[in-house]
Each structure stands twice: as structure tokens, then as C-alpha cells.
Coordinates of C-alpha atoms and ligand atoms in Angstrom, one line a residue:
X51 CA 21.9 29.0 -36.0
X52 CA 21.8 26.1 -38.4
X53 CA 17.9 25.3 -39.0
X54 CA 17.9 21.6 -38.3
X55 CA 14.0 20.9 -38.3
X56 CA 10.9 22.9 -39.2
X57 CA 7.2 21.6 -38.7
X58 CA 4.0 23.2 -39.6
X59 CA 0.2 23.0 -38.6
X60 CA -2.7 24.7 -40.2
X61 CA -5.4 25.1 -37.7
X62 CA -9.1 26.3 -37.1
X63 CA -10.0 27.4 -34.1
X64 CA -13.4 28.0 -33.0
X65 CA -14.2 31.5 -31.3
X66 CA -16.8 31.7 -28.3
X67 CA -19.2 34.4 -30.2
X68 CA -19.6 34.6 -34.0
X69 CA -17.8 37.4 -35.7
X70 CA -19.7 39.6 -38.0
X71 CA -17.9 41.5 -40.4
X72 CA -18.9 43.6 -43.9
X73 CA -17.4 39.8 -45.1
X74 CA -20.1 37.8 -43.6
X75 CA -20.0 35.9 -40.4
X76 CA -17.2 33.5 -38.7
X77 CA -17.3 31.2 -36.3
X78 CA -13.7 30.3 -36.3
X79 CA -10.2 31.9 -37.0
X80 CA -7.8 30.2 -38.8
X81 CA -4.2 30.3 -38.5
X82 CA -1.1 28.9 -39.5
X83 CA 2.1 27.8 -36.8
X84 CA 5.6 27.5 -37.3
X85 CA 8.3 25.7 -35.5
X86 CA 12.0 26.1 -36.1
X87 CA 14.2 23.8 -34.2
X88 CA 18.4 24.2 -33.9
X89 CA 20.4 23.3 -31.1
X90 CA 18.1 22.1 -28.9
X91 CA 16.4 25.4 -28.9
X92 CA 12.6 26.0 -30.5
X93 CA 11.2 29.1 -32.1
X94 CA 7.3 29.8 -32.5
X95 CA 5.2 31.7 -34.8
X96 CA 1.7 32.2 -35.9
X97 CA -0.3 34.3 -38.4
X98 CA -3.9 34.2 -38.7
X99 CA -4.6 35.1 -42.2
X100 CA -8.0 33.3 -42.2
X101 CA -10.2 31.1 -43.6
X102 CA -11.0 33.6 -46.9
X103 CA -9.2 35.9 -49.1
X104 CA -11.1 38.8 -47.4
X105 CA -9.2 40.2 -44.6
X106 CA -6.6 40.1 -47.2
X107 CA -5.7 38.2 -50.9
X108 CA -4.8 35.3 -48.8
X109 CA -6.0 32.1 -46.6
X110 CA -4.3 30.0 -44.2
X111 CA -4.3 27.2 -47.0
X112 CA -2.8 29.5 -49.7
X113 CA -0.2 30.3 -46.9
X114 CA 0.5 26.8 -45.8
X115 CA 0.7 25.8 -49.7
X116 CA 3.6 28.6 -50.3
X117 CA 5.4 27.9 -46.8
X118 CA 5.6 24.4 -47.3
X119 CA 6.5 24.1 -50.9
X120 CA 8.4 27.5 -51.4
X121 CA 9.9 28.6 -47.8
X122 CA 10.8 25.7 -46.0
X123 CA 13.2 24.2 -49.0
X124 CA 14.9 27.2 -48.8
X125 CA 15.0 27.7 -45.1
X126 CA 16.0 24.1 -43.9
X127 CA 19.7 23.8 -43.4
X128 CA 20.7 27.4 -43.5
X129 CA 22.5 29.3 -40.6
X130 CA 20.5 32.7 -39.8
X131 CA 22.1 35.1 -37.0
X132 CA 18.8 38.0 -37.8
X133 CA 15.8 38.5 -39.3
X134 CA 17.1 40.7 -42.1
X135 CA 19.0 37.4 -43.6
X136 CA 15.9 35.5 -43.4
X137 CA 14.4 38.2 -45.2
X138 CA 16.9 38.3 -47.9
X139 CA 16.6 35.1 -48.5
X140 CA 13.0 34.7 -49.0
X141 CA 12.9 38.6 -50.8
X142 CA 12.6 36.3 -54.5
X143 CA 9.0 35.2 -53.1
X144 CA 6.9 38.0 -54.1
X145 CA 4.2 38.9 -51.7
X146 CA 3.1 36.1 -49.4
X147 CA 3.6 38.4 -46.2
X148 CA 1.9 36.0 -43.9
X149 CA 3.6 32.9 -44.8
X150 CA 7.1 34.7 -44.1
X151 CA 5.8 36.3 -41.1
X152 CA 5.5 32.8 -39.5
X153 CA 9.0 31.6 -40.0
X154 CA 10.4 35.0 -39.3
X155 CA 8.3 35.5 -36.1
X156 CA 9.7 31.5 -35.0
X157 CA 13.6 33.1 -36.2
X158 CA 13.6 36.0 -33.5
X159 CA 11.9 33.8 -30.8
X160 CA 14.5 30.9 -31.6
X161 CA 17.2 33.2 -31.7
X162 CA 16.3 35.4 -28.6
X163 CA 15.8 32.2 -26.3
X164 CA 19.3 30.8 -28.0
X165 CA 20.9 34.5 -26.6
X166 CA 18.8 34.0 -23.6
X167 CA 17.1 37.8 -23.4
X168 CA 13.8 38.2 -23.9
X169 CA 12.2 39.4 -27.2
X170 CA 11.5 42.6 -26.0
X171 CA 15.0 43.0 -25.2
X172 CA 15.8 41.3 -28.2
X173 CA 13.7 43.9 -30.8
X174 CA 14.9 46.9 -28.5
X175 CA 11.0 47.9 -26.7
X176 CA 11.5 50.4 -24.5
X177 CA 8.0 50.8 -23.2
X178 CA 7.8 49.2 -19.5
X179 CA 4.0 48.0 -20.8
X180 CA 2.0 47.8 -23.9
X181 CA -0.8 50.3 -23.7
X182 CA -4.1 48.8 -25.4
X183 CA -7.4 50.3 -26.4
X184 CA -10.6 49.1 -27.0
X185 CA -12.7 48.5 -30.3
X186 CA -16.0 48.5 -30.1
X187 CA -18.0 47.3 -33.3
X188 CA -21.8 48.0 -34.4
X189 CA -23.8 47.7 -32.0
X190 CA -27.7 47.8 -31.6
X191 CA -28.0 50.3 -30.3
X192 CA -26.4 54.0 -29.4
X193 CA -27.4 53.5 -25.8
X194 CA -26.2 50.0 -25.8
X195 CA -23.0 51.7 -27.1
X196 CA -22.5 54.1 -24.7
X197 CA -23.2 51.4 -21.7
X198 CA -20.1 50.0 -23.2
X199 CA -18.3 52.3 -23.3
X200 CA -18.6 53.9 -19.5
X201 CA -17.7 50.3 -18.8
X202 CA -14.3 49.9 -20.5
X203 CA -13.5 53.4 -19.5
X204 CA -14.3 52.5 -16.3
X205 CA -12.1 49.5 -16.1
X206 CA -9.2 51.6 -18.0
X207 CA -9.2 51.2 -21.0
X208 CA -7.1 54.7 -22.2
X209 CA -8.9 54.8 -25.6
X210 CA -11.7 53.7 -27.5
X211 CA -12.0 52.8 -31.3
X212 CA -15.5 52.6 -33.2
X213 CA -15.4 50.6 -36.4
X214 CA -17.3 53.2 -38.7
X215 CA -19.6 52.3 -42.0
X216 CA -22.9 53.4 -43.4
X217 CA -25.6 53.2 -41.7
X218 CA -23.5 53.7 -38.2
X219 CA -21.9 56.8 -38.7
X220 CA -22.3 60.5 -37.3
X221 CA -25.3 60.0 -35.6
X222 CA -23.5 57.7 -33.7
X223 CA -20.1 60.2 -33.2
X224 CA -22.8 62.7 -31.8
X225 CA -24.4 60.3 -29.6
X226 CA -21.1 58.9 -28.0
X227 CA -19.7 63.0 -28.4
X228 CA -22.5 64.3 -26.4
X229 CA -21.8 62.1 -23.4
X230 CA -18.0 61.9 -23.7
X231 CA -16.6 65.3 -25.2
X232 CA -12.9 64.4 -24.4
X233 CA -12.8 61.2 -24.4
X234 CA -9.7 60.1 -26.8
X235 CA -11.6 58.4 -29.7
X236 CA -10.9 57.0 -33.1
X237 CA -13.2 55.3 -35.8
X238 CA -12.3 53.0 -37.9
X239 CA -13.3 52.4 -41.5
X240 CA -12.3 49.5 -42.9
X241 CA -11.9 50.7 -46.5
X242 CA -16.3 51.6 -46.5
X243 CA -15.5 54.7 -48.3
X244 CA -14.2 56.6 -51.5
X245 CA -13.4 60.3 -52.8
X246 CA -17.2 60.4 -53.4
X247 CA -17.9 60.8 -49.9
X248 CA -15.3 63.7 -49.2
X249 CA -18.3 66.1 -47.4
X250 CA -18.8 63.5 -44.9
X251 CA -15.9 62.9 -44.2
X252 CA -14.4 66.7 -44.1
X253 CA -17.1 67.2 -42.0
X254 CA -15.5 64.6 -39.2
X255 CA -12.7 67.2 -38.0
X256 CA -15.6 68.4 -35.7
X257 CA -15.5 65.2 -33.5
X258 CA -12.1 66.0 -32.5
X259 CA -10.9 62.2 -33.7
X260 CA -7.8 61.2 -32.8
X261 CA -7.7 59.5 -36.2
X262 CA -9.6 58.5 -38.7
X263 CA -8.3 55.0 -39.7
X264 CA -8.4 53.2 -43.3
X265 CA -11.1 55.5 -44.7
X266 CA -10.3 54.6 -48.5
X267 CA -9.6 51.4 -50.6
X268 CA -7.8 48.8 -49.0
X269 CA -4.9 48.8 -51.6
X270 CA -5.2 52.6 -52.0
X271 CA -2.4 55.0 -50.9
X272 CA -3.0 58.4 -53.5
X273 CA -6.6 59.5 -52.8
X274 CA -5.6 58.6 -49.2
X275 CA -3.0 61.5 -49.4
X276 CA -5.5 63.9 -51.7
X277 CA -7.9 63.4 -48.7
X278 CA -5.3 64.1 -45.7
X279 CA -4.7 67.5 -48.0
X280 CA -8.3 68.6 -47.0
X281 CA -9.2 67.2 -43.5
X282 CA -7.4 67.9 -40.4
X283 CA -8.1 65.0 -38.4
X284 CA -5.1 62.5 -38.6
X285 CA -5.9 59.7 -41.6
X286 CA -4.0 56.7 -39.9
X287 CA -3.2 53.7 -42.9
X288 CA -4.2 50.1 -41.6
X289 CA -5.4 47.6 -44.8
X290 CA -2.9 50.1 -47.1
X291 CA 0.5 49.2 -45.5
X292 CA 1.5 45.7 -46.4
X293 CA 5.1 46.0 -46.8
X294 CA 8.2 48.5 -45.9
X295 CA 8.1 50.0 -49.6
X296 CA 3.9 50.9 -48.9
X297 CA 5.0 52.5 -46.0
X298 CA 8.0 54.8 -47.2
X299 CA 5.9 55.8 -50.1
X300 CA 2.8 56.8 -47.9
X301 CA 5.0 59.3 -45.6
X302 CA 6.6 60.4 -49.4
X303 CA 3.6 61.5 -50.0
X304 CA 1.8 62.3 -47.4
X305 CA -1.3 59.9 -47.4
X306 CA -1.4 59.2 -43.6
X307 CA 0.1 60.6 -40.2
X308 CA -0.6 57.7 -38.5
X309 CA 0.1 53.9 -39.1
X310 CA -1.2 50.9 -37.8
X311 CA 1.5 48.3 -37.6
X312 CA 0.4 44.4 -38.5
X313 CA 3.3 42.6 -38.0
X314 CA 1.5 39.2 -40.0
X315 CA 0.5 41.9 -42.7
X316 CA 3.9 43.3 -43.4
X317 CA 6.0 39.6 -43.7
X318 CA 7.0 39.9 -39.7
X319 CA 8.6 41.5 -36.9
X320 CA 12.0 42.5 -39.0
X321 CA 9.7 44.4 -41.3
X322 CA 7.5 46.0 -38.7
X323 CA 10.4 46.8 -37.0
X324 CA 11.4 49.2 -39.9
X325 CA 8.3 50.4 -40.8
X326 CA 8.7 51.7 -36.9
X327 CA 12.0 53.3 -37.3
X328 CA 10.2 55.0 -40.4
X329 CA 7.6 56.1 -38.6
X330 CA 10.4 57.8 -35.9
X331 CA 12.2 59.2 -38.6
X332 CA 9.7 61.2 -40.4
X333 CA 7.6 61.7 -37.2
X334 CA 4.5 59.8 -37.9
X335 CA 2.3 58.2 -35.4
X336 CA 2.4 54.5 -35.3
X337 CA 1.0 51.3 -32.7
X338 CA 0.3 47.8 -33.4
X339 CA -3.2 46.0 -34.4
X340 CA -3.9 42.0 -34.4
X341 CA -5.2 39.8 -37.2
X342 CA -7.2 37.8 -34.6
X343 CA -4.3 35.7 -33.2
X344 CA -4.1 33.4 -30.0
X345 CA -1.9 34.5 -27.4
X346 CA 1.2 33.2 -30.0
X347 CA 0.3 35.9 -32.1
X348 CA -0.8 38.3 -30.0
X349 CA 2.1 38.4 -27.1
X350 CA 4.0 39.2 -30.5
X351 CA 1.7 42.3 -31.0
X352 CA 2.0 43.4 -27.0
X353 CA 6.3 43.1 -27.7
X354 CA 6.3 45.4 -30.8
X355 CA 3.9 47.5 -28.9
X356 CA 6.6 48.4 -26.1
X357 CA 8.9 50.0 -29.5
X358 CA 10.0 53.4 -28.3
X359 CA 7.8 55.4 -31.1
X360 CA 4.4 53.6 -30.8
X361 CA 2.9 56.7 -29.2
X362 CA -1.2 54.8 -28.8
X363 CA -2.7 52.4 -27.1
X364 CA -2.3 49.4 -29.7
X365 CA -5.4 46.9 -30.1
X366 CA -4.6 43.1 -28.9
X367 CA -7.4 40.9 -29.0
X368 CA -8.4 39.4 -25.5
X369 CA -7.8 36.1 -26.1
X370 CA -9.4 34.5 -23.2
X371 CA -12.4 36.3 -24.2
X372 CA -12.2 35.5 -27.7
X373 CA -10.9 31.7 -28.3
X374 CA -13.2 28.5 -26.9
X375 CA -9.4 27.3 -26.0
X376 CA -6.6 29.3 -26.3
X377 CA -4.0 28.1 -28.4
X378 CA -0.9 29.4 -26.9
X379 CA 0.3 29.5 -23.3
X380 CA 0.8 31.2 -21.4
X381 CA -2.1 33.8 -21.4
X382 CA -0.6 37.2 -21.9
X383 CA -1.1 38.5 -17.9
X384 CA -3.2 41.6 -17.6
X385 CA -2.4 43.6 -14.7
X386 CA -5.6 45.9 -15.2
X387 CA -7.4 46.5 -18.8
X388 CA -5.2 48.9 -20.3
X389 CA -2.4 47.0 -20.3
X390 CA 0.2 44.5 -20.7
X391 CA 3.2 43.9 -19.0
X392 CA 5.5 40.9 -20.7
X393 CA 7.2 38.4 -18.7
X394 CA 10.9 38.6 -18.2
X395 CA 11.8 35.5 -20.1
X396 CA 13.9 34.3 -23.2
X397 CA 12.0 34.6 -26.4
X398 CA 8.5 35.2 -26.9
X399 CA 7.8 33.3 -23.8
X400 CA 4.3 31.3 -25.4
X401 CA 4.0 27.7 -26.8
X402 CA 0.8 26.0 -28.2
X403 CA -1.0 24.2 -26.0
X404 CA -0.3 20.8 -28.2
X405 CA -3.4 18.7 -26.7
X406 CA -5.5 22.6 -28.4
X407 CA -3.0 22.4 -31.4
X408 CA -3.7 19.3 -32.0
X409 CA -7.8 19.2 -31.3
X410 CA -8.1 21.8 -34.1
X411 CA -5.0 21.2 -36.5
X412 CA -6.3 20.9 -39.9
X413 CA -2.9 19.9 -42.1
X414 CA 0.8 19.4 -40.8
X415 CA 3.8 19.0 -42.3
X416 CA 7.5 18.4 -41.0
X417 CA 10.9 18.8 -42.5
Ligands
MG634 MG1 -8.2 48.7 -39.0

């Protein structure tokens, strides 16, 4: 399909509850949306790199900037039948994952709703649902924890991920332990750690994890693989698996069992879709995690996460709960907590809400 016009919005869009990371606190996400328009068909995308180099080296402005001026001269005009030739084009573009995962994520919804299947179909998910966990992050307190948790449990959920730094660590893992001895459980660790803390951290196989998740530097994949040597818990690679080539060479040498698939991280679905065949191949774990997306970016997330080889719950942000107004529509339809079940439509089957896109759009562009 011949690209015929492409239009852009950068937009901020205010959550209902501030969110507090190790990064500070925000009290919006911000994202950046892609059109793609041939033959009276449209494709959609978002990423949601934020609003600060933080979650990653990049921002929604850095990523409209390189779109704009280095993407959509190259990508207006062209004929694309996949993915992969969208990819090869825009390989000469080094890094800049997000910015392609927009316009890649708008090729395989244009494309899909030009062949009329739905993107499930279309990326080959085999699941009938996507299964999805539960994160919990620091709370209060341990009690005020474990409320929580007998609540999603109760509604569910199938597992339950603690985000995991000092000062909320195995004190916590005992508290929650004592209470739930089986329950499946994984922390998370968003990078809070290094080879300096190797006691603690050997001393985690007790908890019976399901994995321990990013425990290392973001960018790191060697002392991730010198730790995996000497712990038995799983060490599943989140912040550390930004490309195809991170992933390959973290299975080569053995720094993870699991990973956790970002399709905006890794440059878009094509990618993620072979960092899951990798996965298959060389039987390592994998399921799919959110940047913060509306239901654009997420109903992306809940379609990888029906890929025959995601073998755990994934996490997909409840949008409803999370946005003041949602920018896509539909809402992804939740059945019961737990999971998703997609609609049986062409494409990725969710627009922006223009009146929301357009209440909280900070730059646009056409072409
Ligand atoms: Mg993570």
C-alpha cells in the first residue's frame, strides 16, 4: 500500500492519581500518535515514551522531532506490503525505537484492516485471551499491601508483581510470603541494584519467585548473566532488551530466562514479534509489559499478548482507571480481571477519541 498521507500529534494526557516513581512524580503521560492513510484505509499507533528521558534516553518531543523530520520523508509515498520493509527502510536511523514503533504499529493496523482480518489474526496470536497480572507498587504499609492483594486475587487476577527497591524489600517478601505461600509472585526491580548486592539477592531463591525482573543496570546484559550463574530464581530482562540484537545476545549468553516484551521499546510489533519467535526457539519465557499507553497502545500490548509462546500473565495498564479521559476507543472489554478478550475486527480495532486528542494535543504535524 502506497502511503498517501501521514499526520502526527504529540499529546499530554493527564492521569487521575499522580505517579511516583524512583524518577520523581507525574501527573501526566505523554505520548506520541501516528496516522497513516492509503486507499481510503487508516492505520493507528501510539508510543508513550514520556515527558523525560527517564523511562528511557528519550521523550515524546525527541520522538516527534526524529519522526517528523527523519521518518516521515522517507515513509511518505512508498508502497509497504509488511512490517519488515518498513523496518528496512528506516534500519539507517540508529536507535529511535519509539518513534519507529509509531509508524510501524499504524503499518500493521493499516494493513490488517486493508486485508480485512484482525491484528491478532494478522501477527498470528493464538491465545483465545490475553492473560494479565497485577503490579502492585510501594505501598505504606505491609498490611495495606496484603489488603491488596487478597483483593485482586479475589477478583482474579492470576499473578501478582511487587516493584522491589531499598527500603521495601524482604521484609516485605516475608510479610506477603507468610500469608500467601503459593501464590505465583514476581518482584520487580527496576534496575535499583548491582553485583554489590549479590547476598541479597542469592538469598531471594527462598521466596520461590517466579522471576526476578530487571535486577541490574538498565543498559546492562553481562553481570545480568554472571548473576543468573549463581541464583536459581528466573532473572527476567525488561529495561535491558531494547532491540532484536539485545535480545539474541542475552539468550547467547545466558543473562535472563525470562523476557518482558515492550513492543514501543524494541521499534514495534515486527520487532517484538521476533524477539518472540527467539524466545520459542531457545525456550525462554517471554509476555508483554506497557509503557503507560491509552487503550491505542495498550490493545497493541493485549494482541502480542495472545502470541503462542507468551507463557505469563502480561501487565496492561487499566486504562479506565488510569487516564482522566481515555484517548483511544474503544476501551479494551474486560470480561473479568484477568483478562482480555479482543474484538473480532479488522486491525487493531481503537481510534482516538479526536474531541480527547485534540483537548490534550501539544504539537501536530501533517504530510
Ligand atoms: Mg519492569
Amino acid at each position: 500500500m502506497k502511503i498517501e498521507k501521514i499526520s502526527m500529534y504529540r499529546v499530554c494526557n493527564p492521569i487521575k492519581n499522580p505517579y511516583t516513581t524512583a524518577f520523581g512524580t507525574q501527573k501526566a503521560f505523554n505520548s506520541v500518535v501516528v496516522k497513516l492513510e492509503s486507499e481510503g484505509f487508516s492505520g493507528w499507533g501510539e508510543v508513550a515514551p514520556g515527558g523525560g528521558p527517564m523511562f528511557s534516553c528519550y521523550t515524546d518531543k525527541t520522538t516527534f522531532t526524529i519522526a517528523r523530520d527523519f521518518i516521515v520523508p522517507k515513509v511518505l509515498g512508498r508502497n509497504f506490503d509488511s512490517g519488515a520493509e518498513l523496518q528496512q527502510l528506516l534500519a539507517p536511523i540508529r536507535g529511535n525505537e519509539y518513534a519507529k514503533a509509531a509508524f510501524d504499529v499504524a503499518l500493521w493496523d493499516l494493513l490488517s484492516r486493508k486485508q480485512g482480518i484482525p491484528l491478532k489474526q494478522a501477527i498470528g496470536g493464538t491465545h483465545e485471551k490475553a492473560s494479565i497480572g497485577y503490579c502492585f507498587g510501594v505501598l505504606k504499609t505491609f498490611d495495606d499491601l496484603i489488603a491488596g492483594i487478597d483483593k485482586m486475587t479475589s477478583m482474579g487476577y492470576p499473578r501478582i508483581k511487587l516493584k522491589f527497591c531499598p527500603g521495601w524489600e524482604c521484609d516485605m517478601l516475608d510479610a506477603v510470603r507468610s500469608v500467601y505461600p503459593d501464590l505465583t509472585i514476581h518482584i520487580d526491580c527496576n534496575s535499583a541494584y548491582t553485583l554489590a548486592d549479590i547476598d541479597m539477592l542469592k538469598s531471594l531463591d527462598k521466596y520461590n519467585l517466579a522471576m526476578i525482573e530487571q535486577p541490574l543496570m538498565h543498559d546492562d546484559l553481562i553481570d545480568h548473566a554472571k548473576l543468573q550463574k549463581q541464583i536459581a530464581t528466573p532473572i527476567c530482562l525488561d529495561e535491558s532488551i531494547c532491540s532484536v540484537q539485545d535480545a539474541r545476545q542475552a539468550i547467547e549468553i545466558g543473562a535472563c530466562k525470562v523476557i518482558n516484551i515492550k513492543y514501543a521499546r524494541v521499534g514495534g510489533i515486527t520487532p517484538a514479534l521476533e524477539i518472540h519467535k527467539l524466545c520459542g526457539e531457545n525456550n525462554i519465557g517471554c509476555w508483554l509489559g506497557g509503557m503507560g499507553e491509552s487503550s491505542l497502545g495498550t490493545t497493541v500490548v493485549a494482541n502480542l499478548a495472545t502470541l503462542p509462546h507468551v507463557n505469563y500473565p502480561s501487565d496492561i495498564s487499566p486504562v479506565d482507571k488510569f487516564y482522566v479521559e481515555n484517548l483511544g476507543t474503544p476501551l479494551l472489554t474486560t470480561e473479568q480481571p484477568g483478562t482480555y478478550t479482543m474484538r473480532n475486527r479488522p486491525g487493531l480495532d481503537v481510534e482516538p477519541d479526536m474531541s480527547v486528542l485534540e483537548k490534550y494535543k501539544q504539537e501536530e504535524f501533517f504530510a
